[in-house]
Amino acid sequence: MTGYLGSYATLGLLLLVSVLFFVVAFSANRVLRPARPADSPGKRASYECGVDPVGGDWAQMQIRYYVYAYLYVLFAVEAVFLFPWALIFDRPDFGLVTVVEMAIFVAVLALGLLYAWRRRILHWT
């Protein structure tokens, strides 16, 4: 299909085929399933690693695990930005402005680390 509306027709055809595929798949699922699915006694019991569950399903987690995970993600993102910058830093296009921008970026992250250290968030008990 060519012309101005040709790409829209291709997109419309693709959307129509995908909706048709979705409808056919779910209709086949409805037609081919058993009329009354069996609900065996252990079907709704939780199962993990072959061991029967003991106790309730409520477990309280301490917030420090989430804080450590958040700090890890924060500094992993820093590494994602810092390593490519360090690899291409020696190119002639980079000047003092680029060094100042990266210094500001690292300073903001260092302030966040200092804040976490001063608030004793990084202290593991």
Tab-separated table of N, CA, C and O in Angstrom:
chain	number	residue	atom	x	y	z
A	1	MET	N	0.846	-1.172	0.000
A	1	MET	CA	0.000	0.000	0.000
A	1	MET	C	0.888	1.230	0.000
A	1	MET	O	1.783	1.353	0.817
A	2	THR	N	0.603	2.106	-0.915
A	2	THR	CA	1.402	3.319	-1.026
A	2	THR	C	0.500	4.524	-0.840
A	2	THR	O	-0.723	4.429	-0.774
A	3	GLY	N	1.113	5.661	-0.804
A	3	GLY	CA	0.349	6.885	-0.664
A	3	GLY	C	0.317	7.360	0.783
A	3	GLY	O	0.912	6.773	1.688
A	4	TYR	N	-0.416	8.455	0.956
A	4	TYR	CA	-0.475	9.091	2.267
A	4	TYR	C	-1.168	8.210	3.299
A	4	TYR	O	-0.718	8.083	4.429
A	5	LEU	N	-2.272	7.588	2.942
A	5	LEU	CA	-3.035	6.789	3.878
A	5	LEU	C	-2.624	5.318	3.891
A	5	LEU	O	-3.192	4.537	4.647
A	6	GLY	N	-1.653	4.949	3.102
A	6	GLY	CA	-1.229	3.554	3.030
A	6	GLY	C	-0.676	3.033	4.336
A	6	GLY	O	-0.965	1.908	4.744
A	7	SER	N	0.123	3.837	5.019
A	7	SER	CA	0.690	3.385	6.287
A	7	SER	C	-0.396	3.258	7.356
A	7	SER	O	-0.326	2.385	8.213
A	8	TYR	N	-1.408	4.125	7.286
A	8	TYR	CA	-2.522	4.008	8.224
A	8	TYR	C	-3.344	2.758	7.946
A	8	TYR	O	-3.839	2.115	8.885
A	9	ALA	N	-3.491	2.412	6.697
A	9	ALA	CA	-4.225	1.192	6.355
A	9	ALA	C	-3.466	-0.031	6.849
A	9	ALA	O	-4.075	-0.982	7.365
A	10	THR	N	-2.153	-0.017	6.725
A	10	THR	CA	-1.346	-1.125	7.232
A	10	THR	C	-1.486	-1.228	8.748
A	10	THR	O	-1.643	-2.331	9.294
A	11	LEU	N	-1.439	-0.104	9.422
A	11	LEU	CA	-1.607	-0.106	10.872
A	11	LEU	C	-2.998	-0.601	11.268
A	11	LEU	O	-3.149	-1.401	12.188
A	12	GLY	N	-4.017	-0.144	10.555
A	12	GLY	CA	-5.379	-0.591	10.834
A	12	GLY	C	-5.545	-2.084	10.617
A	12	GLY	O	-6.208	-2.766	11.393
A	13	LEU	N	-4.948	-2.599	9.541
A	13	LEU	CA	-5.010	-4.028	9.260
A	13	LEU	C	-4.304	-4.830	10.353
A	13	LEU	O	-4.804	-5.863	10.809
A	14	LEU	N	-3.159	-4.347	10.806
A	14	LEU	CA	-2.432	-5.010	11.881
A	14	LEU	C	-3.248	-5.015	13.174
A	14	LEU	O	-3.324	-6.029	13.867
A	15	LEU	N	-3.874	-3.900	13.503
A	15	LEU	CA	-4.718	-3.838	14.694
A	15	LEU	C	-5.915	-4.777	14.575
A	15	LEU	O	-6.290	-5.442	15.543
A	16	LEU	N	-6.520	-4.844	13.404
A	16	LEU	CA	-7.657	-5.726	13.188
A	16	LEU	C	-7.253	-7.195	13.353
A	16	LEU	O	-7.946	-7.974	14.007
A	17	VAL	N	-6.105	-7.579	12.799
A	17	VAL	CA	-5.627	-8.956	12.915
A	17	VAL	C	-5.309	-9.278	14.375
A	17	VAL	O	-5.630	-10.372	14.859
A	18	SER	N	-4.712	-8.329	15.097
A	18	SER	CA	-4.376	-8.602	16.493
A	18	SER	C	-5.632	-8.734	17.351
A	18	SER	O	-5.703	-9.608	18.214
A	19	VAL	N	-6.647	-7.914	17.121
A	19	VAL	CA	-7.902	-8.039	17.867
A	19	VAL	C	-8.590	-9.348	17.509
A	19	VAL	O	-9.125	-10.049	18.385
A	20	LEU	N	-8.572	-9.714	16.247
A	20	LEU	CA	-9.176	-10.967	15.817
A	20	LEU	C	-8.462	-12.159	16.453
A	20	LEU	O	-9.097	-13.103	16.913
A	21	PHE	N	-7.137	-12.131	16.496
A	21	PHE	CA	-6.365	-13.184	17.140
A	21	PHE	C	-6.718	-13.287	18.629
A	21	PHE	O	-6.892	-14.379	19.163
A	22	PHE	N	-6.842	-12.157	19.288
A	22	PHE	CA	-7.210	-12.123	20.706
A	22	PHE	C	-8.586	-12.742	20.926
A	22	PHE	O	-8.766	-13.582	21.820
A	23	VAL	N	-9.546	-12.363	20.116
A	23	VAL	CA	-10.914	-12.878	20.264
A	23	VAL	C	-10.953	-14.378	19.980
A	23	VAL	O	-11.593	-15.144	20.717
A	24	VAL	N	-10.271	-14.836	18.946
A	24	VAL	CA	-10.262	-16.259	18.611
A	24	VAL	C	-9.585	-17.072	19.718
A	24	VAL	O	-10.080	-18.132	20.111
A	25	ALA	N	-8.492	-16.573	20.268
A	25	ALA	CA	-7.777	-17.309	21.312
A	25	ALA	C	-8.641	-17.444	22.567
A	25	ALA	O	-8.739	-18.537	23.149
A	26	PHE	N	-9.277	-16.374	22.981
A	26	PHE	CA	-10.091	-16.458	24.185
A	26	PHE	C	-11.384	-17.227	23.952
A	26	PHE	O	-11.888	-17.893	24.862
A	27	SER	N	-11.921	-17.167	22.749
A	27	SER	CA	-13.109	-17.968	22.442
A	27	SER	C	-12.764	-19.450	22.432
A	27	SER	O	-13.535	-20.280	22.946
A	28	ALA	N	-11.634	-19.810	21.867
A	28	ALA	CA	-11.207	-21.205	21.865
A	28	ALA	C	-10.979	-21.685	23.288
A	28	ALA	O	-11.314	-22.828	23.628
A	29	ASN	N	-10.443	-20.843	24.122
A	29	ASN	CA	-10.243	-21.207	25.518
A	29	ASN	C	-11.582	-21.470	26.202
A	29	ASN	O	-11.728	-22.435	26.943
A	30	ARG	N	-12.556	-20.659	25.938
A	30	ARG	CA	-13.879	-20.817	26.553
A	30	ARG	C	-14.559	-22.087	26.044
A	30	ARG	O	-15.201	-22.798	26.798
A	31	VAL	N	-14.407	-22.392	24.737
A	31	VAL	CA	-15.074	-23.549	24.147
A	31	VAL	C	-14.407	-24.858	24.567
A	31	VAL	O	-15.083	-25.853	24.843
A	32	LEU	N	-13.085	-24.868	24.666
A	32	LEU	CA	-12.353	-26.107	24.910
A	32	LEU	C	-12.170	-26.457	26.384
A	32	LEU	O	-11.772	-27.568	26.693
A	33	ARG	N	-12.468	-25.569	27.287
A	33	ARG	CA	-12.274	-25.873	28.703
A	33	ARG	C	-13.377	-26.808	29.197
A	33	ARG	O	-14.440	-26.899	28.594
A	34	PRO	N	-13.142	-27.490	30.317
A	34	PRO	CA	-14.196	-28.341	30.881
A	34	PRO	C	-15.390	-27.493	31.325
A	34	PRO	O	-15.245	-26.334	31.711
A	35	ALA	N	-16.574	-28.107	31.286
A	35	ALA	CA	-17.778	-27.369	31.648
A	35	ALA	C	-17.774	-26.993	33.125
A	35	ALA	O	-18.155	-25.888	33.492
A	36	ARG	N	-17.366	-27.915	33.966
A	36	ARG	CA	-17.287	-27.655	35.399
A	36	ARG	C	-15.877	-28.037	35.858
A	36	ARG	O	-15.627	-29.197	36.147
A	37	PRO	N	-14.987	-27.090	35.922
A	37	PRO	CA	-13.616	-27.425	36.334
A	37	PRO	C	-13.589	-28.021	37.734
A	37	PRO	O	-14.323	-27.598	38.623
A	38	ALA	N	-12.762	-29.028	37.915
A	38	ALA	CA	-12.649	-29.698	39.212
A	38	ALA	C	-11.947	-28.779	40.197
A	38	ALA	O	-10.954	-28.131	39.870
A	39	ASP	N	-12.483	-28.721	41.388
A	39	ASP	CA	-11.866	-27.928	42.449
A	39	ASP	C	-11.406	-28.890	43.533
A	39	ASP	O	-12.101	-29.126	44.520
A	40	SER	N	-10.243	-29.481	43.330
A	40	SER	CA	-9.732	-30.464	44.281
A	40	SER	C	-9.408	-29.784	45.613
A	40	SER	O	-9.214	-28.575	45.672
A	41	PRO	N	-9.318	-30.574	46.712
A	41	PRO	CA	-9.118	-29.978	48.033
A	41	PRO	C	-7.834	-29.154	48.157
A	41	PRO	O	-7.813	-28.151	48.840
A	42	GLY	N	-6.773	-29.543	47.514
A	42	GLY	CA	-5.513	-28.819	47.657
A	42	GLY	C	-5.272	-27.781	46.584
A	42	GLY	O	-4.195	-27.211	46.511
A	43	LYS	N	-6.265	-27.528	45.748
A	43	LYS	CA	-6.057	-26.627	44.624
A	43	LYS	C	-5.779	-25.197	45.053
A	43	LYS	O	-4.986	-24.499	44.457
A	44	ARG	N	-6.416	-24.737	46.089
A	44	ARG	CA	-6.251	-23.345	46.507
A	44	ARG	C	-5.235	-23.175	47.632
A	44	ARG	O	-5.046	-22.086	48.138
A	45	ALA	N	-4.569	-24.252	48.043
A	45	ALA	CA	-3.552	-24.149	49.085
A	45	ALA	C	-2.257	-23.615	48.484
A	45	ALA	O	-1.903	-23.937	47.355
A	46	SER	N	-1.549	-22.786	49.248
A	46	SER	CA	-0.286	-22.266	48.744
A	46	SER	C	0.772	-23.362	48.771
A	46	SER	O	0.742	-24.256	49.610
A	47	TYR	N	1.691	-23.294	47.849
A	47	TYR	CA	2.712	-24.330	47.682
A	47	TYR	C	4.027	-23.646	47.390
A	47	TYR	O	4.107	-22.792	46.508
A	48	GLU	N	5.024	-24.014	48.159
A	48	GLU	CA	6.318	-23.419	47.906
A	48	GLU	C	7.415	-24.419	48.209
A	48	GLU	O	7.508	-24.921	49.321
A	49	CYS	N	8.194	-24.741	47.242
A	49	CYS	CA	9.374	-25.591	47.377
A	49	CYS	C	9.059	-26.982	47.910
A	49	CYS	O	9.891	-27.594	48.564
A	50	GLY	N	7.859	-27.479	47.705
A	50	GLY	CA	7.530	-28.821	48.136
A	50	GLY	C	7.260	-28.959	49.619
A	50	GLY	O	7.084	-30.057	50.116
A	51	VAL	N	7.253	-27.848	50.350
A	51	VAL	CA	7.010	-27.891	51.787
A	51	VAL	C	5.630	-27.300	52.052
A	51	VAL	O	5.283	-26.248	51.523
A	52	ASP	N	4.850	-27.987	52.892
A	52	ASP	CA	3.538	-27.455	53.229
A	52	ASP	C	3.698	-26.165	54.028
A	52	ASP	O	4.577	-26.060	54.890
A	53	PRO	N	2.851	-25.186	53.757
A	53	PRO	CA	2.966	-23.917	54.466
A	53	PRO	C	2.610	-24.075	55.947
A	53	PRO	O	1.721	-24.823	56.310
A	54	VAL	N	3.334	-23.348	56.784
A	54	VAL	CA	3.103	-23.373	58.223
A	54	VAL	C	2.844	-21.950	58.674
A	54	VAL	O	3.574	-21.031	58.297
A	55	GLY	N	1.808	-21.747	59.466
A	55	GLY	CA	1.507	-20.416	59.972
A	55	GLY	C	0.671	-19.619	58.986
A	55	GLY	O	0.191	-20.129	57.975
A	56	GLY	N	0.522	-18.355	59.313
A	56	GLY	CA	-0.293	-17.469	58.478
A	56	GLY	C	0.463	-16.940	57.281
A	56	GLY	O	1.659	-17.204	57.094
A	57	ASP	N	-0.217	-16.169	56.499
A	57	ASP	CA	0.401	-15.617	55.296
A	57	ASP	C	0.864	-14.180	55.489
A	57	ASP	O	1.294	-13.543	54.553
A	58	TRP	N	0.776	-13.650	56.696
A	58	TRP	CA	1.188	-12.275	56.950
A	58	TRP	C	2.603	-12.274	57.514
A	58	TRP	O	2.885	-12.874	58.544
A	59	ALA	N	3.502	-11.598	56.831
A	59	ALA	CA	4.874	-11.457	57.302
A	59	ALA	C	5.249	-9.990	57.209
A	59	ALA	O	5.117	-9.380	56.142
A	60	GLN	N	5.697	-9.436	58.305
A	60	GLN	CA	6.041	-8.030	58.322
A	60	GLN	C	7.520	-7.861	58.022
A	60	GLN	O	8.368	-8.514	58.633
A	61	MET	N	7.820	-6.983	57.075
A	61	MET	CA	9.204	-6.720	56.693
A	61	MET	C	9.628	-5.380	57.274
A	61	MET	O	8.823	-4.467	57.389
A	62	GLN	N	10.902	-5.275	57.595
A	62	GLN	CA	11.407	-4.005	58.105
A	62	GLN	C	11.684	-3.061	56.942
A	62	GLN	O	12.070	-3.482	55.856
A	63	ILE	N	11.520	-1.779	57.189
A	63	ILE	CA	11.661	-0.775	56.136
A	63	ILE	C	13.108	-0.662	55.656
A	63	ILE	O	13.362	-0.255	54.533
A	64	ARG	N	14.069	-1.066	56.493
A	64	ARG	CA	15.470	-0.884	56.107
A	64	ARG	C	15.835	-1.697	54.866
A	64	ARG	O	16.715	-1.313	54.115
A	65	TYR	N	15.168	-2.821	54.615
A	65	TYR	CA	15.450	-3.591	53.412
A	65	TYR	C	15.081	-2.787	52.166
A	65	TYR	O	15.808	-2.796	51.169
A	66	TYR	N	13.976	-2.097	52.235
A	66	TYR	CA	13.548	-1.276	51.103
A	66	TYR	C	14.462	-0.063	50.932
A	66	TYR	O	14.734	0.366	49.812
A	67	VAL	N	14.930	0.493	52.033
A	67	VAL	CA	15.843	1.633	51.946
A	67	VAL	C	17.152	1.216	51.300
A	67	VAL	O	17.681	1.919	50.425
A	68	TYR	N	17.677	0.057	51.688
A	68	TYR	CA	18.903	-0.425	51.055
A	68	TYR	C	18.685	-0.710	49.574
A	68	TYR	O	19.544	-0.403	48.741
A	69	ALA	N	17.558	-1.272	49.243
A	69	ALA	CA	17.263	-1.539	47.835
A	69	ALA	C	17.166	-0.230	47.058
A	69	ALA	O	17.678	-0.121	45.933
A	70	TYR	N	16.521	0.762	47.643
A	70	TYR	CA	16.392	2.061	46.977
A	70	TYR	C	17.765	2.708	46.793
A	70	TYR	O	18.062	3.250	45.725
A	71	LEU	N	18.600	2.656	47.811
A	71	LEU	CA	19.939	3.234	47.686
A	71	LEU	C	20.768	2.485	46.649
A	71	LEU	O	21.540	3.088	45.901
A	72	TYR	N	20.612	1.164	46.590
A	72	TYR	CA	21.331	0.404	45.573
A	72	TYR	C	20.911	0.835	44.172
A	72	TYR	O	21.753	1.053	43.298
A	73	VAL	N	19.613	0.971	43.961
A	73	VAL	CA	19.122	1.401	42.649
A	73	VAL	C	19.634	2.796	42.330
A	73	VAL	O	20.046	3.086	41.203
A	74	LEU	N	19.634	3.673	43.319
A	74	LEU	CA	20.109	5.036	43.107
A	74	LEU	C	21.563	5.051	42.651
A	74	LEU	O	21.917	5.715	41.666
A	75	PHE	N	22.422	4.299	43.330
A	75	PHE	CA	23.831	4.309	42.968
A	75	PHE	C	24.117	3.461	41.732
A	75	PHE	O	25.101	3.692	41.031
A	76	ALA	N	23.263	2.507	41.413
A	76	ALA	CA	23.401	1.792	40.144
A	76	ALA	C	23.086	2.720	38.978
A	76	ALA	O	23.753	2.681	37.943
A	77	VAL	N	22.087	3.570	39.149
A	77	VAL	CA	21.771	4.557	38.114
A	77	VAL	C	22.920	5.540	37.974
A	77	VAL	O	23.259	5.964	36.866
A	78	GLU	N	23.537	5.898	39.078
A	78	GLU	CA	24.701	6.775	39.005
A	78	GLU	C	25.796	6.126	38.167
A	78	GLU	O	26.407	6.770	37.317
A	79	ALA	N	26.032	4.841	38.383
A	79	ALA	CA	27.061	4.148	37.612
A	79	ALA	C	26.701	4.083	36.141
A	79	ALA	O	27.567	4.203	35.273
A	80	VAL	N	25.411	3.929	35.862
A	80	VAL	CA	24.975	3.883	34.467
A	80	VAL	C	25.283	5.202	33.767
A	80	VAL	O	25.653	5.224	32.597
A	81	PHE	N	25.160	6.316	34.482
A	81	PHE	CA	25.474	7.611	33.879
A	81	PHE	C	26.959	7.932	33.914
A	81	PHE	O	27.469	8.622	33.032
A	82	LEU	N	27.655	7.463	34.925
A	82	LEU	CA	29.041	7.851	35.111
A	82	LEU	C	30.010	7.087	34.207
A	82	LEU	O	30.937	7.681	33.655
A	83	PHE	N	29.813	5.798	34.018
A	83	PHE	CA	30.756	5.015	33.222
A	83	PHE	C	30.795	5.420	31.746
A	83	PHE	O	31.881	5.591	31.193
A	84	PRO	N	29.662	5.590	31.066
A	84	PRO	CA	29.763	6.042	29.671
A	84	PRO	C	30.398	7.424	29.549
A	84	PRO	O	31.145	7.696	28.610
A	85	TRP	N	30.120	8.285	30.506
A	85	TRP	CA	30.730	9.616	30.485
A	85	TRP	C	32.244	9.497	30.623
A	85	TRP	O	32.987	10.183	29.941
A	86	ALA	N	32.710	8.603	31.504
A	86	ALA	CA	34.147	8.433	31.704
A	86	ALA	C	34.812	7.823	30.476
A	86	ALA	O	35.968	8.121	30.183
A	87	LEU	N	34.091	6.984	29.744
A	87	LEU	CA	34.683	6.351	28.564
A	87	LEU	C	34.896	7.326	27.425
A	87	LEU	O	35.854	7.198	26.663
A	88	ILE	N	34.037	8.305	27.284
A	88	ILE	CA	34.172	9.241	26.158
A	88	ILE	C	34.668	10.604	26.607
A	88	ILE	O	34.642	11.566	25.847
A	89	PHE	N	35.158	10.718	27.824
A	89	PHE	CA	35.600	11.999	28.350
A	89	PHE	C	36.801	12.565	27.609
A	89	PHE	O	36.956	13.776	27.507
A	90	ASP	N	37.676	11.716	27.082
A	90	ASP	CA	38.898	12.213	26.459
A	90	ASP	C	38.698	12.747	25.042
A	90	ASP	O	39.643	13.183	24.408
A	91	ARG	N	37.470	12.762	24.570
A	91	ARG	CA	37.215	13.328	23.245
A	91	ARG	C	37.406	14.845	23.277
A	91	ARG	O	37.191	15.487	24.296
A	92	PRO	N	37.779	15.425	22.156
A	92	PRO	CA	38.077	16.864	22.155
A	92	PRO	C	36.838	17.758	22.352
A	92	PRO	O	36.977	18.908	22.719
A	93	ASP	N	35.639	17.251	22.126
A	93	ASP	CA	34.442	18.083	22.264
A	93	ASP	C	34.131	18.421	23.715
A	93	ASP	O	33.411	19.365	23.998
A	94	PHE	N	34.641	17.633	24.633
A	94	PHE	CA	34.324	17.831	26.040
A	94	PHE	C	35.202	18.931	26.609
A	94	PHE	O	36.399	18.946	26.446
A	95	GLY	N	34.576	19.838	27.308
A	95	GLY	CA	35.324	20.932	27.903
A	95	GLY	C	35.022	21.054	29.378
A	95	GLY	O	34.578	20.112	30.035
A	96	LEU	N	35.238	22.223	29.881
A	96	LEU	CA	35.042	22.491	31.295
A	96	LEU	C	33.575	22.386	31.693
A	96	LEU	O	33.248	21.962	32.808
A	97	VAL	N	32.676	22.724	30.774
A	97	VAL	CA	31.243	22.666	31.073
A	97	VAL	C	30.822	21.237	31.388
A	97	VAL	O	30.059	20.988	32.330
A	98	THR	N	31.335	20.289	30.651
A	98	THR	CA	30.987	18.888	30.869
A	98	THR	C	31.524	18.401	32.210
A	98	THR	O	30.841	17.657	32.924
A	99	VAL	N	32.709	18.815	32.563
A	99	VAL	CA	33.279	18.431	33.852
A	99	VAL	C	32.451	19.024	34.990
A	99	VAL	O	32.170	18.351	35.984
A	100	VAL	N	32.017	20.264	34.841
A	100	VAL	CA	31.206	20.904	35.874
A	100	VAL	C	29.850	20.208	35.991
A	100	VAL	O	29.345	19.984	37.102
A	101	GLU	N	29.243	19.848	34.868
A	101	GLU	CA	27.963	19.142	34.918
A	101	GLU	C	28.086	17.819	35.666
A	101	GLU	O	27.240	17.487	36.507
A	102	MET	N	29.136	17.057	35.385
A	102	MET	CA	29.311	15.777	36.074
A	102	MET	C	29.658	15.998	37.536
A	102	MET	O	29.232	15.224	38.400
A	103	ALA	N	30.391	17.045	37.852
A	103	ALA	CA	30.698	17.344	39.249
A	103	ALA	C	29.431	17.683	40.022
A	103	ALA	O	29.259	17.248	41.171
A	104	ILE	N	28.511	18.415	39.415
A	104	ILE	CA	27.234	18.723	40.060
A	104	ILE	C	26.435	17.447	40.265
A	104	ILE	O	25.849	17.227	41.330
A	105	PHE	N	26.411	16.578	39.275
A	105	PHE	CA	25.689	15.303	39.375
A	105	PHE	C	26.238	14.455	40.515
A	105	PHE	O	25.489	13.936	41.355
A	106	VAL	N	27.556	14.320	40.596
A	106	VAL	CA	28.173	13.520	41.646
A	106	VAL	C	27.992	14.199	43.004
A	106	VAL	O	27.789	13.530	44.023
A	107	ALA	N	28.010	15.526	43.049
A	107	ALA	CA	27.814	16.238	44.317
A	107	ALA	C	26.408	16.017	44.861
A	107	ALA	O	26.228	15.836	46.068
A	108	VAL	N	25.402	16.027	43.992
A	108	VAL	CA	24.033	15.772	44.445
A	108	VAL	C	23.919	14.354	45.002
A	108	VAL	O	23.307	14.130	46.057
A	109	LEU	N	24.522	13.387	44.335
A	109	LEU	CA	24.503	12.021	44.848
A	109	LEU	C	25.300	11.893	46.142
A	109	LEU	O	24.904	11.168	47.054
A	110	ALA	N	26.394	12.609	46.253
A	110	ALA	CA	27.173	12.575	47.488
A	110	ALA	C	26.387	13.208	48.636
A	110	ALA	O	26.456	12.729	49.773
A	111	LEU	N	25.639	14.270	48.357
A	111	LEU	CA	24.784	14.858	49.387
A	111	LEU	C	23.718	13.872	49.850
A	111	LEU	O	23.411	13.793	51.048
A	112	GLY	N	23.156	13.114	48.929
A	112	GLY	CA	22.182	12.089	49.302
A	112	GLY	C	22.809	11.009	50.163
A	112	GLY	O	22.219	10.555	51.152
A	113	LEU	N	24.017	10.601	49.827
A	113	LEU	CA	24.720	9.599	50.631
A	113	LEU	C	25.072	10.161	52.007
A	113	LEU	O	24.923	9.477	53.022
A	114	LEU	N	25.506	11.412	52.063
A	114	LEU	CA	25.810	12.054	53.339
A	114	LEU	C	24.554	12.171	54.204
A	114	LEU	O	24.598	11.918	55.414
A	115	TYR	N	23.443	12.520	53.592
A	115	TYR	CA	22.178	12.603	54.320
A	115	TYR	C	21.794	11.239	54.894
A	115	TYR	O	21.404	11.136	56.055
A	116	ALA	N	21.921	10.184	54.094
A	116	ALA	CA	21.594	8.839	54.574
A	116	ALA	C	22.543	8.413	55.685
A	116	ALA	O	22.131	7.769	56.650
A	117	TRP	N	23.799	8.803	55.591
A	117	TRP	CA	24.764	8.440	56.614
A	117	TRP	C	24.493	9.195	57.912
A	117	TRP	O	24.545	8.634	58.996
A	118	ARG	N	24.161	10.488	57.809
A	118	ARG	CA	23.884	11.295	59.002
A	118	ARG	C	22.597	10.862	59.703
A	118	ARG	O	22.493	10.977	60.917
A	119	ARG	N	21.616	10.394	58.941
A	119	ARG	CA	20.364	9.924	59.523
A	119	ARG	C	20.461	8.484	60.022
A	119	ARG	O	19.482	7.923	60.473
A	120	ARG	N	21.637	7.907	59.919
A	120	ARG	CA	21.928	6.531	60.345
A	120	ARG	C	21.060	5.504	59.595
A	120	ARG	O	20.685	4.473	60.134
A	121	ILE	N	20.749	5.826	58.352
A	121	ILE	CA	20.003	4.879	57.530
A	121	ILE	C	20.916	3.724	57.111
A	121	ILE	O	20.481	2.588	56.983
A	122	LEU	N	22.183	4.016	56.952
A	122	LEU	CA	23.118	2.995	56.499
A	122	LEU	C	23.689	2.172	57.648
A	122	LEU	O	24.527	1.311	57.426
A	123	HIS	N	23.224	2.388	58.860
A	123	HIS	CA	23.698	1.635	60.014
A	123	HIS	C	22.882	0.373	60.174
A	123	HIS	O	21.687	0.417	60.399
A	124	TRP	N	23.551	-0.769	60.020
A	124	TRP	CA	22.849	-2.056	60.104
A	124	TRP	C	22.931	-2.566	61.540
A	124	TRP	O	23.998	-2.701	62.101
A	125	THR	N	21.770	-2.854	62.139
A	125	THR	CA	21.773	-3.320	63.530
A	125	THR	C	21.618	-4.818	63.611
A	125	THR	O	21.098	-5.459	62.765
